CSV table of C-alpha atoms and ligand atoms in Angstrom, one decimal:
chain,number,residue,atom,x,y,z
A,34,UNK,CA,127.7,120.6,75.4
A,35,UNK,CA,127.4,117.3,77.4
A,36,UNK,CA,124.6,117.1,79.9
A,37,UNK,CA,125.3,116.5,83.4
A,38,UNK,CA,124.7,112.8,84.8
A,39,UNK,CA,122.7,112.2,86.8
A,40,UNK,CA,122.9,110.0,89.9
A,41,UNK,CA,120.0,108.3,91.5
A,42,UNK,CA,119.7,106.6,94.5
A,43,UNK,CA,116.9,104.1,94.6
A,44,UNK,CA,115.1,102.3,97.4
A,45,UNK,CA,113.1,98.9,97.1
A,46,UNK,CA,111.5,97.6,100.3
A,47,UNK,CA,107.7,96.3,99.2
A,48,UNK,CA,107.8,92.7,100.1
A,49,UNK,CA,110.7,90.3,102.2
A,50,UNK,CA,113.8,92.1,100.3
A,51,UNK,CA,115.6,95.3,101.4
A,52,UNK,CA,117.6,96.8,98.2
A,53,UNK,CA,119.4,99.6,97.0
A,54,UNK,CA,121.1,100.9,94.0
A,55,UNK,CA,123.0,103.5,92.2
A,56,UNK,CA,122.2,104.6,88.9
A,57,UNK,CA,123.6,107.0,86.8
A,58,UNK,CA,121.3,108.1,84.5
A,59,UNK,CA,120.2,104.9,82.6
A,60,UNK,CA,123.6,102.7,83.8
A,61,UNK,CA,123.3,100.7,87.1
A,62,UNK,CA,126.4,101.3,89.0
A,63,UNK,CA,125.2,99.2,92.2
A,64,UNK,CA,122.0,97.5,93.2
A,65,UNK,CA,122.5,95.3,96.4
A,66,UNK,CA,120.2,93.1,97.6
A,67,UNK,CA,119.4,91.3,101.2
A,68,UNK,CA,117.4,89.1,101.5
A,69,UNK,CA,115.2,87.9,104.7
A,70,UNK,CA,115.7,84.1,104.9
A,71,UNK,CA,113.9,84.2,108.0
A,72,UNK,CA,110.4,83.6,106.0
A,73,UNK,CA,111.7,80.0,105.1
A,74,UNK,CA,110.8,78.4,108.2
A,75,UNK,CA,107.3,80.0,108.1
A,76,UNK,CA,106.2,78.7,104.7
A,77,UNK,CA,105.8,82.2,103.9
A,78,UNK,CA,106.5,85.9,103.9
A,79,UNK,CA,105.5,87.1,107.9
A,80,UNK,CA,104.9,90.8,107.7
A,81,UNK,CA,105.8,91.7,111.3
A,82,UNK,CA,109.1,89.8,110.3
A,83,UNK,CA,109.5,91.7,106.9
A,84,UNK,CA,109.3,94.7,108.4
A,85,UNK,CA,111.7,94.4,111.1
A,86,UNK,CA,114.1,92.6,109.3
A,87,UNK,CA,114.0,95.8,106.6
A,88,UNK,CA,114.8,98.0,109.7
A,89,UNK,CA,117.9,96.3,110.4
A,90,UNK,CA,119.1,96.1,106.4
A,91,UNK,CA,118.5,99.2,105.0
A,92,UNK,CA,121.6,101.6,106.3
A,93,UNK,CA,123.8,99.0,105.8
A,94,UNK,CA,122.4,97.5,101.8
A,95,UNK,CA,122.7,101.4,101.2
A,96,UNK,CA,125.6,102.5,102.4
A,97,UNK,CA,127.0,99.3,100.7
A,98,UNK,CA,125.4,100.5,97.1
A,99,UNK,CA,126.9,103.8,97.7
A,100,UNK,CA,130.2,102.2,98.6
A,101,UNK,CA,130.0,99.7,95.4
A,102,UNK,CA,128.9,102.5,92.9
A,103,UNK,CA,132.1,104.7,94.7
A,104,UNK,CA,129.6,108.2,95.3
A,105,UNK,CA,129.3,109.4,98.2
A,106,UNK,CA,125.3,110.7,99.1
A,107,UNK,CA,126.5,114.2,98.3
A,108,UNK,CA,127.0,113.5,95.0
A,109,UNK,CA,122.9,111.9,94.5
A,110,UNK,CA,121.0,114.2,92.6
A,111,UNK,CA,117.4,112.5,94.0
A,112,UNK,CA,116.5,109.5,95.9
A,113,UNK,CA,113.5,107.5,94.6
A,114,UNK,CA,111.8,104.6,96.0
A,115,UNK,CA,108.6,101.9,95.8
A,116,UNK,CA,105.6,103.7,97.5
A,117,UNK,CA,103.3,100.4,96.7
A,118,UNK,CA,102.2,98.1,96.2
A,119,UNK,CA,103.1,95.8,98.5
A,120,UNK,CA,103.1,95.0,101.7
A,121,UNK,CA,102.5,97.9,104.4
A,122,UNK,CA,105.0,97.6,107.0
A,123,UNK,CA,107.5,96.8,104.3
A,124,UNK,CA,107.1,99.9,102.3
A,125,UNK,CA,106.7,102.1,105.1
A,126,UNK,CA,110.9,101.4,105.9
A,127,UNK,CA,111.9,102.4,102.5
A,128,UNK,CA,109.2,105.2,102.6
A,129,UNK,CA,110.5,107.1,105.6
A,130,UNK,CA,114.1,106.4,105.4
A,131,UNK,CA,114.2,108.0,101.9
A,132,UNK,CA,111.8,110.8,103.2
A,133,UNK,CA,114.6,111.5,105.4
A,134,UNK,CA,117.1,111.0,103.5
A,135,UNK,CA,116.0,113.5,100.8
A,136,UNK,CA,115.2,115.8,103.1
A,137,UNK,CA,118.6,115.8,104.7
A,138,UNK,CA,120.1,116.3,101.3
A,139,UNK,CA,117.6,118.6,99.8
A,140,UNK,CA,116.8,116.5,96.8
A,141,UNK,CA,113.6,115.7,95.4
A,142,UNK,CA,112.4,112.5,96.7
A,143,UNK,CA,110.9,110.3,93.4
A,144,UNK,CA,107.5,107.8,94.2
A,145,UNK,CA,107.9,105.1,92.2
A,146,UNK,CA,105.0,102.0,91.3
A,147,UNK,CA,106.5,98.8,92.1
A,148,UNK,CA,104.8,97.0,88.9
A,149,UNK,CA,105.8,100.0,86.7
A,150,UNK,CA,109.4,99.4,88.0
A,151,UNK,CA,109.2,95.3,86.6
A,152,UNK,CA,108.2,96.1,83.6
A,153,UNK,CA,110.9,99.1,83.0
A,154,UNK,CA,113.8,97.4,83.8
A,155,UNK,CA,114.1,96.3,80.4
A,156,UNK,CA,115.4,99.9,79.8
A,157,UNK,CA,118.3,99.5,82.2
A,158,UNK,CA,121.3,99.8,79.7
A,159,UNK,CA,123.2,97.3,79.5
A,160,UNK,CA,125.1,95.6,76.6
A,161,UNK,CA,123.8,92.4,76.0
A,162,UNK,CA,120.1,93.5,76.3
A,163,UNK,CA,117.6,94.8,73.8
A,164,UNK,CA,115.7,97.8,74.9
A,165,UNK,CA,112.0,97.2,74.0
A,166,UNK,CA,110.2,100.2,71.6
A,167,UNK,CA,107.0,101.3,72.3
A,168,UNK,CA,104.0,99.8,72.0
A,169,UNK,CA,105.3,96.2,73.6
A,170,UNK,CA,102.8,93.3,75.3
A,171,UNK,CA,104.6,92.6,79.3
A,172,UNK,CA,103.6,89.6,80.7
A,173,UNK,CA,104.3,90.7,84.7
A,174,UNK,CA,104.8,87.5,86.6
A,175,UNK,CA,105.5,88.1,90.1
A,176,UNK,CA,104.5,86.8,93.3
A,177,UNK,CA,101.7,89.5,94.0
A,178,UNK,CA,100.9,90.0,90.0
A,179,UNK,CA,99.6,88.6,86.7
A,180,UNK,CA,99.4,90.9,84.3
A,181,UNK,CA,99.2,91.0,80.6
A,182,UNK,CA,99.9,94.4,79.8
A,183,UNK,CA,100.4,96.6,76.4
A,184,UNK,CA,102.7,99.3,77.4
A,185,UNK,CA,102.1,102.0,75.4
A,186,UNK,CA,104.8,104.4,76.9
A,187,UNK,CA,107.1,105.0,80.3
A,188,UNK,CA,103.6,105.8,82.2
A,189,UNK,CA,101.2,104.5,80.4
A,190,UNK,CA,99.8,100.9,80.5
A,191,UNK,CA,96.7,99.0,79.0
A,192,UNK,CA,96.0,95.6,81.0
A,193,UNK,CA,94.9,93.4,78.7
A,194,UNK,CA,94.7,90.6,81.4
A,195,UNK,CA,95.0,89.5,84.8
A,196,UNK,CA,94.5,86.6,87.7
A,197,UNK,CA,91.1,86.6,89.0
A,198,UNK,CA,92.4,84.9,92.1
A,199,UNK,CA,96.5,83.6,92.9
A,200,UNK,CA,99.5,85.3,91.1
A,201,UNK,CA,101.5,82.8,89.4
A,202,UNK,CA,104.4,83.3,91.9
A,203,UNK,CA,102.0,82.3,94.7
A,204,UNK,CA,101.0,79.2,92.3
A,205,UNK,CA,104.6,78.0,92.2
A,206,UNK,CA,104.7,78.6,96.2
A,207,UNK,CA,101.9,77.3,97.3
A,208,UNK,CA,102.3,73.8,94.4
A,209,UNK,CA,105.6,73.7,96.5
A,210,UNK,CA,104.4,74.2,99.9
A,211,UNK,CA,102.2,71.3,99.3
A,212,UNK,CA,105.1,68.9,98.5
A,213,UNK,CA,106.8,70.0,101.6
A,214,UNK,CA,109.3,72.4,99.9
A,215,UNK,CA,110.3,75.8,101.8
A,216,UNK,CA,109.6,78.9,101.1
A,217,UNK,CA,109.8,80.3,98.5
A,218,UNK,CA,109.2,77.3,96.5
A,219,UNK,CA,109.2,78.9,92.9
A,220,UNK,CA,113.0,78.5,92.3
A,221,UNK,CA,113.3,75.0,93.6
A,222,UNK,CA,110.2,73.9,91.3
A,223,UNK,CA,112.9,75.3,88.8
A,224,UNK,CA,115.6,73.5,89.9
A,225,UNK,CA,113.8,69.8,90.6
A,226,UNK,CA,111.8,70.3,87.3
A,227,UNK,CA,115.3,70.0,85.2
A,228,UNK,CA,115.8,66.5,85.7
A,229,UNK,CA,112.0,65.8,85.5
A,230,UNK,CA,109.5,64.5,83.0
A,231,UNK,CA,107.2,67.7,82.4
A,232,UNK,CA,105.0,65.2,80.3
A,233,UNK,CA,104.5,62.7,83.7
A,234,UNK,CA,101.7,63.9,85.2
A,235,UNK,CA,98.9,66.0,84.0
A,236,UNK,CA,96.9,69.1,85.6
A,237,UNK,CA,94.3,70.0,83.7
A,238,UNK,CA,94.2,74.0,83.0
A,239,UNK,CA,91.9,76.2,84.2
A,240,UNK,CA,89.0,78.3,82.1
A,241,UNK,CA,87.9,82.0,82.6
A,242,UNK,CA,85.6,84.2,81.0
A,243,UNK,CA,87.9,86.6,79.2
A,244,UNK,CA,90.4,84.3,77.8
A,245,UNK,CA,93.2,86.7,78.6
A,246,UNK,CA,92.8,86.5,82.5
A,247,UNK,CA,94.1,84.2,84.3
A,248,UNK,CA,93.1,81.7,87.2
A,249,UNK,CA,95.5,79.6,89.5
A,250,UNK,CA,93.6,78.4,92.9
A,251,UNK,CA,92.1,75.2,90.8
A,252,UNK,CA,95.1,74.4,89.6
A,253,UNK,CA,96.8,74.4,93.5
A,254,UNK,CA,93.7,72.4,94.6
A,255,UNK,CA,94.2,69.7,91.4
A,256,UNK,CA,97.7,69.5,92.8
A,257,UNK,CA,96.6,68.8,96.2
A,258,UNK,CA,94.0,66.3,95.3
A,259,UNK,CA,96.2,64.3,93.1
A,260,UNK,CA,99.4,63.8,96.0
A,261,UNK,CA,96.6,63.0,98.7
A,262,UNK,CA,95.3,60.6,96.3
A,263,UNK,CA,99.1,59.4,94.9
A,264,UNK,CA,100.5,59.2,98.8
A,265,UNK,CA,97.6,56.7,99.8
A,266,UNK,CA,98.7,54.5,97.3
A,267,UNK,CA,102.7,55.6,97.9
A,268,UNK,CA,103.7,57.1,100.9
A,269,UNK,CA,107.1,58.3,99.3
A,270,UNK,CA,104.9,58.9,96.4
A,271,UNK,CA,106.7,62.9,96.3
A,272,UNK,CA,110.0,62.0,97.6
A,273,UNK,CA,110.1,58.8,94.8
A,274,UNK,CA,108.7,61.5,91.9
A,275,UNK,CA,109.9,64.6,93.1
A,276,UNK,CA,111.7,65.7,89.8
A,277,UNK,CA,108.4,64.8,87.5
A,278,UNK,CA,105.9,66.2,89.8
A,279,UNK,CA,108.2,69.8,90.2
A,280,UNK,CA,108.4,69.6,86.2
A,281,UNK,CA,104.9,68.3,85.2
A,282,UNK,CA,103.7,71.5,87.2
A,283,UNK,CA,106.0,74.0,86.2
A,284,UNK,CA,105.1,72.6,82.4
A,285,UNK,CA,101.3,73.3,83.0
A,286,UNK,CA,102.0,76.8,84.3
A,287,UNK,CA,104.1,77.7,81.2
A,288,UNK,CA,101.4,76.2,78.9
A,289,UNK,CA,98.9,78.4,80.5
A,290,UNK,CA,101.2,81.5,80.6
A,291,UNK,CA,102.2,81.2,76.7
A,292,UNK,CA,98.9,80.3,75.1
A,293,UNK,CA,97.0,83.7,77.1
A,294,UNK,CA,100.5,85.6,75.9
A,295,UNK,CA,100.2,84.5,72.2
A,296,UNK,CA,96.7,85.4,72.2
A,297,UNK,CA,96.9,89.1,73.4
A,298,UNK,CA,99.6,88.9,70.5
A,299,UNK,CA,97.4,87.7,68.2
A,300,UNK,CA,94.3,90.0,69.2
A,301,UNK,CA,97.0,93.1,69.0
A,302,UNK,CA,99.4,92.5,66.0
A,303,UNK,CA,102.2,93.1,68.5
A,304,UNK,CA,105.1,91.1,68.2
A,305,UNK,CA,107.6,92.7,70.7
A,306,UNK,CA,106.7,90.7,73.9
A,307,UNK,CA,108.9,91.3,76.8
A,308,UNK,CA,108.3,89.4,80.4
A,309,UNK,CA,108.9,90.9,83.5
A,310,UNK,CA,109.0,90.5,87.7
A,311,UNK,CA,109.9,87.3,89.8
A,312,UNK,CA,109.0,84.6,87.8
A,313,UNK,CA,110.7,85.0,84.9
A,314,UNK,CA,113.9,83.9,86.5
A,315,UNK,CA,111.7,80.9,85.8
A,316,UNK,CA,113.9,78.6,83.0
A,317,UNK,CA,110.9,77.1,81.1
A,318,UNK,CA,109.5,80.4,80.6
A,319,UNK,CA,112.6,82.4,79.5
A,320,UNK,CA,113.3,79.2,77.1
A,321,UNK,CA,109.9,78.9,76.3
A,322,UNK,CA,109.7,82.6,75.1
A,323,UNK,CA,113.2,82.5,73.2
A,324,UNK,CA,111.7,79.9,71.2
A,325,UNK,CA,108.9,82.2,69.9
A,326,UNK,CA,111.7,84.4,68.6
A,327,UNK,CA,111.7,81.5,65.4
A,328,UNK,CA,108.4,79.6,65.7
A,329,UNK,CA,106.5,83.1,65.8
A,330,UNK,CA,108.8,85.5,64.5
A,331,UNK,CA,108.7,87.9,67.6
A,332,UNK,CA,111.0,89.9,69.0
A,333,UNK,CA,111.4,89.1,73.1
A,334,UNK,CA,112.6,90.6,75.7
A,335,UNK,CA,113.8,88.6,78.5
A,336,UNK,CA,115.1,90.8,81.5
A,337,UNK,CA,118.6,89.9,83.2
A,338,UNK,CA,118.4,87.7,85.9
A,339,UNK,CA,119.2,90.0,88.4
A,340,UNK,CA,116.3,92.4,87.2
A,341,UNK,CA,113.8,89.7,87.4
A,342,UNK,CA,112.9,89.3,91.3
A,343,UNK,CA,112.6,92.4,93.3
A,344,UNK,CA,116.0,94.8,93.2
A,345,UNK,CA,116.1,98.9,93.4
A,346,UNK,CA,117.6,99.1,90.0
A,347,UNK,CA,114.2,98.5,88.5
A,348,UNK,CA,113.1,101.7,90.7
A,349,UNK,CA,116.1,103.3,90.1
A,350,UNK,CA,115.2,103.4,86.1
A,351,UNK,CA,111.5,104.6,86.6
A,352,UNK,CA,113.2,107.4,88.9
A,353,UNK,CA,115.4,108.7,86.1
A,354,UNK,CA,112.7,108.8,83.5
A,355,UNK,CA,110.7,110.5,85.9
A,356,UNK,CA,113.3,113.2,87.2
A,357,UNK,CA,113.8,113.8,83.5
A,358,UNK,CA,110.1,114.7,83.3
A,359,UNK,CA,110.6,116.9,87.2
A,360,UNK,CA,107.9,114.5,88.3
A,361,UNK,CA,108.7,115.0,91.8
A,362,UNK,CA,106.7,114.0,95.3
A,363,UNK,CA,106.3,116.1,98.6
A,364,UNK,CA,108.1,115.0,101.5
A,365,UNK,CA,104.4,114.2,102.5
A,366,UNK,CA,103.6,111.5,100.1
A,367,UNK,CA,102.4,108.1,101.8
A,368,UNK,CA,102.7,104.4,100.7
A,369,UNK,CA,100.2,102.7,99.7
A,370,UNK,CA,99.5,98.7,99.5
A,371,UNK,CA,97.4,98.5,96.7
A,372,UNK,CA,98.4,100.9,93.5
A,373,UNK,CA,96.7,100.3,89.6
A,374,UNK,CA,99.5,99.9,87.4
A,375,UNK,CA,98.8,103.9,86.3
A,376,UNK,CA,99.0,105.2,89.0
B,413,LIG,O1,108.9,89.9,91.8
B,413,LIG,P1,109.1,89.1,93.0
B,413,LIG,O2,110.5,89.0,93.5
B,413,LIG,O3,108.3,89.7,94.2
B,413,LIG,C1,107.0,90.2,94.0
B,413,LIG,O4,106.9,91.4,93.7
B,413,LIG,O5,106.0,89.4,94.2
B,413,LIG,O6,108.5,87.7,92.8
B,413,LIG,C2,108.7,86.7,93.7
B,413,LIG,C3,108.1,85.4,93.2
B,413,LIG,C4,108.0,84.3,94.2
B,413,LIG,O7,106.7,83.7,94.1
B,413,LIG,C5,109.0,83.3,93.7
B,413,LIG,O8,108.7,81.9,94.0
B,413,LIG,C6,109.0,83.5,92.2
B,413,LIG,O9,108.9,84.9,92.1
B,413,LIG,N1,110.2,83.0,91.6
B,413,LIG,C7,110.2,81.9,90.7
B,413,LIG,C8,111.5,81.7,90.3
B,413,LIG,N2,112.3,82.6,90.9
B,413,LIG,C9,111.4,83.4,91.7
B,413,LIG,N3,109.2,81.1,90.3
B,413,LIG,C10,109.5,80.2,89.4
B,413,LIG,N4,110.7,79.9,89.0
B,413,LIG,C11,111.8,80.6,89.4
B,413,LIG,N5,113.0,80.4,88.9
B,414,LIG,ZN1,108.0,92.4,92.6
């Protein structure tokens, strides 16, 4: 007998992006996503803002995934959402509104980890992807995260490393803030760095302790001292070197990022190594970890693009492996800001 599908509704409000998507068991049938260009003008993500601006998305970016997925809520056999981390006002939007909305349709309600969620999008089916097996090495690269983790199954994660200070996302934004790029300045490095000399300038990369973990404020603080020093000379020194300076540090990031990921390879035996969260949209480092498919003989697993930054159908997954387990929450479960990957 065939089982019964299962349709999940899934909520992502942690940070500057309202979304929601449809899933039916392991398919994604919609995941919209809205985001809050408001942040641009600030140089960064404003809370107060965030949290307002989710207010004012979330009804319509759901009704819209229902719409696009063609259910109707009666149909939704549990709603799950990102209790944390992230930021507080932001998650307390998603939190309540899918409180009430399970309530209203007497479904369980399905807490979901926001890190988890990056690194399990890679089992969203979908035909042109690989689904990782078990034990894998992530490498989480978001704008709140750095993680090298082994995942040894759906719920269970080893970290192997992490930042002692900025997550790599924040190194991209704050590298571009200094050149006088908006917010968020990750994608543009991307897009300046393809018609730039990654070999023209040099950053020199940091050290730490356990050779796994990761450091970014020196490198940010390199990057300053070297335009300060390049502008007295060259007033248009950015705006004359724009290209090389976006892919000289985008190269230095990816050298860091690759040589800490081949390592935990090394120290583990693991070969299937799989990236995950924001900034892998990042070109260098998808191509960069392709290539280790024939120097290194691995197996990788680079996530669609639309998986990569924040979406609900990365919660949506983690809520159907979880309703398959009946790991349920109480209508009185709160958000939190800061979660361990475990949790
Ligand atoms: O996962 P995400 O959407 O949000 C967090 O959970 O933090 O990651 C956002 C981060 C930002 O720092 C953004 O600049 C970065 O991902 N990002 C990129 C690219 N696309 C997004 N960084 C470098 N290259 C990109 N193409
Ligand atoms: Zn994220």
């Amino acid at each position: 007998m065939k089982s019964k599908s299962i349709h999940i509704l899934a909520i992502e409000s942690s940070c500057d992006d309202t979304s929601a998507a449809v899933l039916r068991n392991n398919t994604v049938l919609s995941n919209v996503v809205a985001n809050q260009d408001i942040h641009a003008q600030y140089g960064g993500v404003v809370p107060e803002l965030a949290s307002r601006a989710h207010q004012q998305n979330i009804v319509p970016v759901m009704q819209q995934a229902l719409a696009k997925a063609n259910i109707t809520a009666n149909q939704l056999d549990a709603i799950a959402f990102t209790k944390g981390p992230g930021l507080m006002g932001s998650l307390l939007v998603g939190t309540s509104f899918a409180k009430s909305l399970a309530l209203a349709l007497d479904i369980p309600l399905i807490a979901v980890n926001h890190m988890q969620a990056h690194v399990l999008a890679h089992f969203i089916k979908d035909e042109a992807q690989r689904i990782p097996e078990f034990p894998f090495l992530c490498l989480t690269i978001s704008g709140g995260h750095t993680q090298i983790l082994k995942v040894e199954h759906y719920n269970q994660f080893k970290i192997l490393g992490e930042t002692i200070d900025d997550a790599v996302g924040e190194a991209f934004d704050k590298s571009a803030k200094i050149m006088g790029l908006p917010y968020p300045g990750g994608p543009l490095i991307d897009r300046y760095a393809k018609s730039g000399n990654k070999k023209a300038f040099k950053f020199s990369e940091p050290k730490t302790d356990n050779p796994l973990n990761f450091s970014f404020s020196g490198l940010k603080t390199a990057i300053l001292y070297f335009l300060q020093k390049e502008i007295k000379k060259n007033p248009n020194f950015i705006e004359d070197h724009k290209e090389d300076i976006c892919a000289s540090i985008q190269h230095t990031i990816v050298n860091i990022l690759s040589k800490r990921i081949k390592l935990a390879s090394d120290q583990t035996g693991i070969t299937r190594v799989a990236i995950a969260g924001g900034v892998s949209a990042n070109s260098e480092i998808r191509a960069t970890l392709k290539s280790f498919e024939n120097t290194l003989n691995w197996q990788t697993y680079i996530p669609k693009f639309e998986y990569t930054t924040d979406n609900a159908a990365m919660i949506g997954i983690v809520g159907y492996y979880k309703y398959l387990q009946k790991d349920f929450d109480e209508n009185d479960i709160k958000a939190t800001s800061r979660l361990d990957i475990n949790a």
